[in-house]
PDB file of C-alpha atoms in Angstrom:
ATOM      1  CA  UNK O   1      -2.940  15.729 -12.119  1.00  0.00           C
ATOM      2  CA  UNK O   2      -1.346  12.305 -11.744  1.00  0.00           C
ATOM      3  CA  UNK O   3      -1.995  10.309  -8.662  1.00  0.00           C
ATOM      4  CA  UNK O   4      -3.645   7.374  -6.952  1.00  0.00           C
ATOM      5  CA  UNK O   5      -7.356   7.457  -6.281  1.00  0.00           C
ATOM      6  CA  UNK O   6      -9.022   5.197  -3.748  1.00  0.00           C
ATOM      7  CA  UNK O   7     -12.767   4.958  -3.450  1.00  0.00           C
ATOM      8  CA  UNK O   8     -14.915   5.125  -1.517  1.00  0.00           C
ATOM      9  CA  UNK O   9     -13.351   7.044   1.367  1.00  0.00           C
ATOM     10  CA  UNK O  10     -15.711   5.392   3.865  1.00  0.00           C
ATOM     11  CA  UNK O  11     -17.403   2.016   3.452  1.00  0.00           C
ATOM     12  CA  UNK O  12     -19.779   0.151   5.688  1.00  0.00           C
ATOM     13  CA  UNK O  13     -20.308  -3.566   5.341  1.00  0.00           C
ATOM     14  CA  UNK O  14     -22.740  -5.947   6.939  1.00  0.00           C
ATOM     15  CA  UNK O  15     -21.342  -9.174   8.281  1.00  0.00           C
ATOM     16  CA  UNK O  16     -21.310 -11.893   5.627  1.00  0.00           C
ATOM     17  CA  UNK O  17     -21.065  -9.484   2.703  1.00  0.00           C
ATOM     18  CA  UNK O  18     -18.246  -9.131   0.201  1.00  0.00           C
ATOM     19  CA  UNK O  19     -17.120  -5.599  -0.627  1.00  0.00           C
ATOM     20  CA  UNK O  20     -14.698  -4.272  -3.233  1.00  0.00           C
ATOM     21  CA  UNK O  21     -12.359  -1.349  -2.683  1.00  0.00           C
ATOM     22  CA  UNK O  22     -11.226   0.564  -5.737  1.00  0.00           C
ATOM     23  CA  UNK O  23      -7.671   1.729  -6.483  1.00  0.00           C
ATOM     24  CA  UNK O  24      -6.866   3.547  -9.723  1.00  0.00           C
ATOM     25  CA  UNK O  25      -3.590   5.243 -10.726  1.00  0.00           C
ATOM     26  CA  UNK O  26      -2.698   7.369 -13.739  1.00  0.00           C
ATOM     27  CA  UNK O  27       1.025   7.473 -12.996  1.00  0.00           C
ATOM     28  CA  UNK O  28       1.827   4.644 -15.418  1.00  0.00           C
ATOM     29  CA  UNK O  29       3.325   2.718 -12.510  1.00  0.00           C
ATOM     30  CA  UNK O  30       3.917  -0.998 -12.907  1.00  0.00           C
ATOM     31  CA  UNK O  31       3.739  -2.192  -9.300  1.00  0.00           C
ATOM     32  CA  UNK O  32       0.722  -1.781  -7.047  1.00  0.00           C
ATOM     33  CA  UNK O  33       0.185  -2.749  -3.415  1.00  0.00           C
ATOM     34  CA  UNK O  34      -2.574  -3.105  -0.845  1.00  0.00           C
ATOM     35  CA  UNK O  35      -1.864  -2.494   2.829  1.00  0.00           C
ATOM     36  CA  UNK O  36      -4.050  -2.700   5.892  1.00  0.00           C
ATOM     37  CA  UNK O  37      -3.523  -0.343   8.831  1.00  0.00           C
ATOM     38  CA  UNK O  38      -4.874  -0.967  12.326  1.00  0.00           C
ATOM     39  CA  UNK O  39      -4.261   1.248  15.367  1.00  0.00           C
ATOM     40  CA  UNK O  40      -0.876   0.447  16.860  1.00  0.00           C
ATOM     41  CA  UNK O  41      -0.103  -2.131  14.164  1.00  0.00           C
ATOM     42  CA  UNK O  42       1.531  -0.149  11.401  1.00  0.00           C
ATOM     43  CA  UNK O  43       0.978  -1.096   7.752  1.00  0.00           C
ATOM     44  CA  UNK O  44       0.681  -4.771   6.858  1.00  0.00           C
ATOM     45  CA  UNK O  45       0.905  -6.052   3.292  1.00  0.00           C
ATOM     46  CA  UNK O  46      -2.154  -7.827   1.883  1.00  0.00           C
ATOM     47  CA  UNK O  47      -1.352  -8.327  -1.810  1.00  0.00           C
ATOM     48  CA  UNK O  48       0.949  -6.841  -4.419  1.00  0.00           C
ATOM     49  CA  UNK O  49       1.256  -6.938  -8.189  1.00  0.00           C
ATOM     50  CA  UNK O  50       4.338  -6.243 -10.282  1.00  0.00           C
ATOM     51  CA  UNK O  51       2.661  -6.554 -13.704  1.00  0.00           C
ATOM     52  CA  UNK O  52      -0.758  -6.965 -15.268  1.00  0.00           C
ATOM     53  CA  UNK O  53      -2.416 -10.357 -14.719  1.00  0.00           C
ATOM     54  CA  UNK O  54       0.043 -11.292 -11.983  1.00  0.00           C
ATOM     55  CA  UNK O  55      -0.100 -10.779  -8.214  1.00  0.00           C
ATOM     56  CA  UNK O  56       1.353 -12.271  -5.029  1.00  0.00           C
ATOM     57  CA  UNK O  57       0.069 -12.750  -1.500  1.00  0.00           C
ATOM     58  CA  UNK O  58       1.462 -10.610   1.246  1.00  0.00           C
ATOM     59  CA  UNK O  59       1.611 -11.329   4.968  1.00  0.00           C
ATOM     60  CA  UNK O  60      -2.150 -11.212   5.646  1.00  0.00           C
ATOM     61  CA  UNK O  61      -3.855 -12.312   2.405  1.00  0.00           C
ATOM     62  CA  UNK O  62      -6.425 -14.652   3.986  1.00  0.00           C
ATOM     63  CA  UNK O  63      -9.959 -13.426   3.409  1.00  0.00           C
ATOM     64  CA  UNK O  64      -8.947 -11.043   0.615  1.00  0.00           C
ATOM     65  CA  UNK O  65      -8.772 -11.307  -3.171  1.00  0.00           C
ATOM     66  CA  UNK O  66      -7.431  -9.041  -5.924  1.00  0.00           C
ATOM     67  CA  UNK O  67      -7.290  -8.752  -9.686  1.00  0.00           C
ATOM     68  CA  UNK O  68      -4.967  -6.872 -12.040  1.00  0.00           C
ATOM     69  CA  UNK O  69      -6.643  -6.835 -15.447  1.00  0.00           C
ATOM     70  CA  UNK O  70      -5.411  -3.335 -16.299  1.00  0.00           C
ATOM     71  CA  UNK O  71      -2.188  -1.548 -15.408  1.00  0.00           C
ATOM     72  CA  UNK O  72      -4.148   1.356 -13.927  1.00  0.00           C
ATOM     73  CA  UNK O  73      -6.436  -0.638 -11.640  1.00  0.00           C
ATOM     74  CA  UNK O  74      -5.907  -2.961  -8.668  1.00  0.00           C
ATOM     75  CA  UNK O  75      -9.222  -3.599  -6.859  1.00  0.00           C
ATOM     76  CA  UNK O  76      -9.305  -5.373  -3.502  1.00  0.00           C
ATOM     77  CA  UNK O  77     -12.247  -7.561  -2.467  1.00  0.00           C
ATOM     78  CA  UNK O  78     -12.785  -8.138   1.227  1.00  0.00           C
ATOM     79  CA  UNK O  79     -14.665 -11.421   1.476  1.00  0.00           C
ATOM     80  CA  UNK O  80     -16.909 -12.777   4.199  1.00  0.00           C
ATOM     81  CA  UNK O  81     -14.028 -15.080   5.148  1.00  0.00           C
ATOM     82  CA  UNK O  82     -12.082 -12.135   6.560  1.00  0.00           C
ATOM     83  CA  UNK O  83     -12.770 -12.394  10.288  1.00  0.00           C
ATOM     84  CA  UNK O  84     -11.970  -8.838  11.307  1.00  0.00           C
ATOM     85  CA  UNK O  85     -12.213  -6.546   8.272  1.00  0.00           C
ATOM     86  CA  UNK O  86     -12.712  -3.240  10.086  1.00  0.00           C
ATOM     87  CA  UNK O  87      -9.554  -1.265   9.265  1.00  0.00           C
ATOM     88  CA  UNK O  88      -8.003   1.501   7.165  1.00  0.00           C
ATOM     89  CA  UNK O  89      -6.970   0.211   3.720  1.00  0.00           C
ATOM     90  CA  UNK O  90      -4.203   1.849   1.723  1.00  0.00           C
ATOM     91  CA  UNK O  91      -3.230   1.358  -1.907  1.00  0.00           C
ATOM     92  CA  UNK O  92       0.218   2.271  -3.240  1.00  0.00           C
ATOM     93  CA  UNK O  93       2.093   2.181  -6.524  1.00  0.00           C
ATOM     94  CA  UNK O  94       5.742   2.286  -7.598  1.00  0.00           C
ATOM     95  CA  UNK O  95       7.254   3.071 -10.993  1.00  0.00           C
ATOM     96  CA  UNK O  96       9.502   0.391 -12.453  1.00  0.00           C
ATOM     97  CA  UNK O  97      13.113   1.128 -11.578  1.00  0.00           C
ATOM     98  CA  UNK O  98      12.135   3.350  -8.689  1.00  0.00           C
ATOM     99  CA  UNK O  99      11.780   2.606  -4.985  1.00  0.00           C
ATOM    100  CA  UNK O 100       9.489   5.526  -4.065  1.00  0.00           C
ATOM    101  CA  UNK O 101       5.945   4.413  -3.283  1.00  0.00           C
ATOM    102  CA  UNK O 102       3.002   6.786  -3.740  1.00  0.00           C
ATOM    103  CA  UNK O 103      -0.047   6.187  -1.579  1.00  0.00           C
ATOM    104  CA  UNK O 104      -3.717   6.873  -2.053  1.00  0.00           C
ATOM    105  CA  UNK O 105      -5.775   8.587   0.637  1.00  0.00           C
ATOM    106  CA  UNK O 106      -7.200   5.348   1.968  1.00  0.00           C
ATOM    107  CA  UNK O 107     -10.572   3.675   2.486  1.00  0.00           C
ATOM    108  CA  UNK O 108     -11.929   3.196   5.978  1.00  0.00           C
ATOM    109  CA  UNK O 109     -13.988   0.018   6.130  1.00  0.00           C
ATOM    110  CA  UNK O 110     -16.339  -0.622   9.028  1.00  0.00           C
ATOM    111  CA  UNK O 111     -18.356  -3.769   9.627  1.00  0.00           C
ATOM    112  CA  UNK O 112     -21.774  -3.021  11.077  1.00  0.00           C
TER     113      UNK O 112
ATOM    114  CA  UNK I   1      12.505 -11.981   7.476  1.00  0.00           C
ATOM    115  CA  UNK I   2      12.739  -8.200   7.324  1.00  0.00           C
ATOM    116  CA  UNK I   3      11.968  -6.414  10.583  1.00  0.00           C
ATOM    117  CA  UNK I   4      11.503  -2.740  11.397  1.00  0.00           C
ATOM    118  CA  UNK I   5      11.226  -1.339  14.926  1.00  0.00           C
ATOM    119  CA  UNK I   6      10.489   2.310  15.581  1.00  0.00           C
ATOM    120  CA  UNK I   7      10.988   4.167  18.850  1.00  0.00           C
ATOM    121  CA  UNK I   8       9.584   5.867  20.723  1.00  0.00           C
ATOM    122  CA  UNK I   9       5.955   4.954  20.008  1.00  0.00           C
ATOM    123  CA  UNK I  10       4.917   8.486  20.925  1.00  0.00           C
ATOM    124  CA  UNK I  11       6.814  11.715  21.455  1.00  0.00           C
ATOM    125  CA  UNK I  12       5.630  15.053  22.753  1.00  0.00           C
ATOM    126  CA  UNK I  13       7.793  18.122  22.129  1.00  0.00           C
ATOM    127  CA  UNK I  14       7.534  21.785  22.831  1.00  0.00           C
ATOM    128  CA  UNK I  15       7.776  24.018  19.786  1.00  0.00           C
ATOM    129  CA  UNK I  16      11.479  24.579  19.088  1.00  0.00           C
ATOM    130  CA  UNK I  17      12.610  21.514  21.080  1.00  0.00           C
ATOM    131  CA  UNK I  18      14.742  19.395  18.739  1.00  0.00           C
ATOM    132  CA  UNK I  19      14.731  15.588  18.953  1.00  0.00           C
ATOM    133  CA  UNK I  20      15.260  12.371  16.987  1.00  0.00           C
ATOM    134  CA  UNK I  21      13.126   9.407  16.020  1.00  0.00           C
ATOM    135  CA  UNK I  22      14.729   5.992  15.682  1.00  0.00           C
ATOM    136  CA  UNK I  23      14.186   3.193  13.172  1.00  0.00           C
ATOM    137  CA  UNK I  24      16.069  -0.063  13.743  1.00  0.00           C
ATOM    138  CA  UNK I  25      15.967  -2.636  10.985  1.00  0.00           C
ATOM    139  CA  UNK I  26      17.110  -6.085   9.926  1.00  0.00           C
ATOM    140  CA  UNK I  27      16.971  -6.961   6.252  1.00  0.00           C
ATOM    141  CA  UNK I  28      18.712  -9.412   3.966  1.00  0.00           C
ATOM    142  CA  UNK I  29      20.303  -6.865   1.652  1.00  0.00           C
ATOM    143  CA  UNK I  30      18.948  -3.332   1.852  1.00  0.00           C
ATOM    144  CA  UNK I  31      17.471  -1.982  -1.357  1.00  0.00           C
ATOM    145  CA  UNK I  32      16.217   1.159   0.390  1.00  0.00           C
ATOM    146  CA  UNK I  33      15.007   2.662   3.680  1.00  0.00           C
ATOM    147  CA  UNK I  34      12.077   5.049   3.524  1.00  0.00           C
ATOM    148  CA  UNK I  35      10.554   7.675   5.781  1.00  0.00           C
ATOM    149  CA  UNK I  36       6.925   8.735   5.419  1.00  0.00           C
ATOM    150  CA  UNK I  37       4.736  11.241   7.220  1.00  0.00           C
ATOM    151  CA  UNK I  38       1.098  10.344   7.865  1.00  0.00           C
ATOM    152  CA  UNK I  39      -1.601  12.720   9.043  1.00  0.00           C
ATOM    153  CA  UNK I  40      -4.742  11.309  10.720  1.00  0.00           C
ATOM    154  CA  UNK I  41      -7.124   9.721   8.224  1.00  0.00           C
ATOM    155  CA  UNK I  42      -4.769  10.290   5.290  1.00  0.00           C
ATOM    156  CA  UNK I  43      -2.382   8.174   3.242  1.00  0.00           C
ATOM    157  CA  UNK I  44       1.368   8.309   3.978  1.00  0.00           C
ATOM    158  CA  UNK I  45       3.331  11.092   2.311  1.00  0.00           C
ATOM    159  CA  UNK I  46       6.820  10.272   1.063  1.00  0.00           C
ATOM    160  CA  UNK I  47       9.704  12.116   2.760  1.00  0.00           C
ATOM    161  CA  UNK I  48      13.032  10.396   2.074  1.00  0.00           C
ATOM    162  CA  UNK I  49      14.743   7.356   0.612  1.00  0.00           C
ATOM    163  CA  UNK I  50      18.171   6.309   1.928  1.00  0.00           C
ATOM    164  CA  UNK I  51      20.163   3.626   0.144  1.00  0.00           C
ATOM    165  CA  UNK I  52      23.489   3.135   1.920  1.00  0.00           C
ATOM    166  CA  UNK I  53      25.118   3.637   5.301  1.00  0.00           C
ATOM    167  CA  UNK I  54      26.424   7.150   5.793  1.00  0.00           C
ATOM    168  CA  UNK I  55      23.834   8.723   3.545  1.00  0.00           C
ATOM    169  CA  UNK I  56      21.955  11.797   4.791  1.00  0.00           C
ATOM    170  CA  UNK I  57      19.009  13.741   3.349  1.00  0.00           C
ATOM    171  CA  UNK I  58      17.364  16.959   4.474  1.00  0.00           C
ATOM    172  CA  UNK I  59      14.041  18.655   3.906  1.00  0.00           C
ATOM    173  CA  UNK I  60      13.156  21.813   5.810  1.00  0.00           C
ATOM    174  CA  UNK I  61      13.370  20.923   9.536  1.00  0.00           C
ATOM    175  CA  UNK I  62      13.850  17.194   8.896  1.00  0.00           C
ATOM    176  CA  UNK I  63      17.099  15.313   8.406  1.00  0.00           C
ATOM    177  CA  UNK I  64      17.335  11.555   7.869  1.00  0.00           C
ATOM    178  CA  UNK I  65      20.493   9.543   8.426  1.00  0.00           C
ATOM    179  CA  UNK I  66      21.334   5.881   7.888  1.00  0.00           C
ATOM    180  CA  UNK I  67      23.722   3.361   9.432  1.00  0.00           C
ATOM    181  CA  UNK I  68      23.957  -0.366   8.784  1.00  0.00           C
ATOM    182  CA  UNK I  69      21.460  -1.113  11.556  1.00  0.00           C
ATOM    183  CA  UNK I  70      19.324   1.965  12.052  1.00  0.00           C
ATOM    184  CA  UNK I  71      18.072   5.248  10.725  1.00  0.00           C
ATOM    185  CA  UNK I  72      17.339   8.471  12.551  1.00  0.00           C
ATOM    186  CA  UNK I  73      14.899  11.197  11.657  1.00  0.00           C
ATOM    187  CA  UNK I  74      16.156  14.381  13.284  1.00  0.00           C
ATOM    188  CA  UNK I  75      13.644  17.186  13.773  1.00  0.00           C
ATOM    189  CA  UNK I  76      15.206  20.601  14.350  1.00  0.00           C
ATOM    190  CA  UNK I  77      13.174  23.350  16.018  1.00  0.00           C
ATOM    191  CA  UNK I  78       9.841  21.643  15.322  1.00  0.00           C
ATOM    192  CA  UNK I  79       6.601  23.538  14.789  1.00  0.00           C
ATOM    193  CA  UNK I  80       3.045  22.402  15.615  1.00  0.00           C
ATOM    194  CA  UNK I  81       2.464  21.627  11.929  1.00  0.00           C
ATOM    195  CA  UNK I  82       5.124  18.897  12.193  1.00  0.00           C
ATOM    196  CA  UNK I  83       2.718  16.913  14.372  1.00  0.00           C
ATOM    197  CA  UNK I  84       1.988  13.626  12.608  1.00  0.00           C
ATOM    198  CA  UNK I  85       2.875   9.944  12.650  1.00  0.00           C
ATOM    199  CA  UNK I  86       6.262   9.211  11.079  1.00  0.00           C
ATOM    200  CA  UNK I  87       6.627   5.817   9.440  1.00  0.00           C
ATOM    201  CA  UNK I  88       9.820   3.988   8.553  1.00  0.00           C
ATOM    202  CA  UNK I  89       9.933   1.192   5.969  1.00  0.00           C
ATOM    203  CA  UNK I  90      12.586  -1.007   4.379  1.00  0.00           C
ATOM    204  CA  UNK I  91      12.754  -2.822   1.091  1.00  0.00           C
ATOM    205  CA  UNK I  92      15.157  -5.726   0.745  1.00  0.00           C
ATOM    206  CA  UNK I  93      16.553  -7.441  -2.302  1.00  0.00           C
ATOM    207  CA  UNK I  94      14.574 -10.564  -1.408  1.00  0.00           C
ATOM    208  CA  UNK I  95      11.264  -8.974  -2.402  1.00  0.00           C
ATOM    209  CA  UNK I  96       9.497  -5.950  -3.781  1.00  0.00           C
ATOM    210  CA  UNK I  97       7.255  -5.035  -0.857  1.00  0.00           C
ATOM    211  CA  UNK I  98       7.894  -2.309   1.676  1.00  0.00           C
ATOM    212  CA  UNK I  99       7.979  -3.545   5.278  1.00  0.00           C
ATOM    213  CA  UNK I 100       6.806  -0.900   7.711  1.00  0.00           C
ATOM    214  CA  UNK I 101       7.415  -0.209  11.359  1.00  0.00           C
ATOM    215  CA  UNK I 102       4.530   0.741  13.639  1.00  0.00           C
ATOM    216  CA  UNK I 103       5.382   4.438  13.507  1.00  0.00           C
ATOM    217  CA  UNK I 104       6.151   7.224  15.951  1.00  0.00           C
ATOM    218  CA  UNK I 105       3.327   9.584  16.800  1.00  0.00           C
ATOM    219  CA  UNK I 106       4.765  13.091  17.209  1.00  0.00           C
ATOM    220  CA  UNK I 107       2.916  15.928  18.926  1.00  0.00           C
ATOM    221  CA  UNK I 108       4.453  19.398  18.921  1.00  0.00           C
ATOM    222  CA  UNK I 109       2.799  21.852  21.274  1.00  0.00           C
ATOM    223  CA  UNK I 110       3.014  25.665  21.016  1.00  0.00           C
TER     224      UNK I 110
END
């Protein structure tokens, strides 16, 4: 079945550590996105990528980094510079020429 | 800058009690307006895309409508399984990202 897979579902991080969240899609979609969701805040855009080896910062990119070496994969690294990383992280993808975004099931990151 | 405001923040309905959720938006050229349903701890599930004022789309008990300034998600005779957070998002011609509102949390009681 085609879809977007995020892993892990739950992730715990110690303060000062970098962690990487995985997002893989087999939909052959060109564009991929990372959003952060906090209670009462809605979804806020972190980074997005329209094509391989190219990506742009969203509204809250500070403390995060991404790479897009393959069309299928768009990993997100939460660095120690991110002051408040505890949140629900969502990955999405869109096929070129379409406007419908498909979302993964999310990764809940908690700083301990 | 694109802005999306959803109201109410929370809505409690009795089973069978119809109502509407509102999404007001400002965008420099609307490429599309989107409605998603999100269950707790899950990713958003796509419901509808609306492209131009006057457009309407329906799916089971849900009907989405669009004007030049706002969109409504009408829920007819809701059931408890319709309980979820409903998210509205817009995409403008100035960029490729979806800009989301904060959502409306809907609870339908038996």
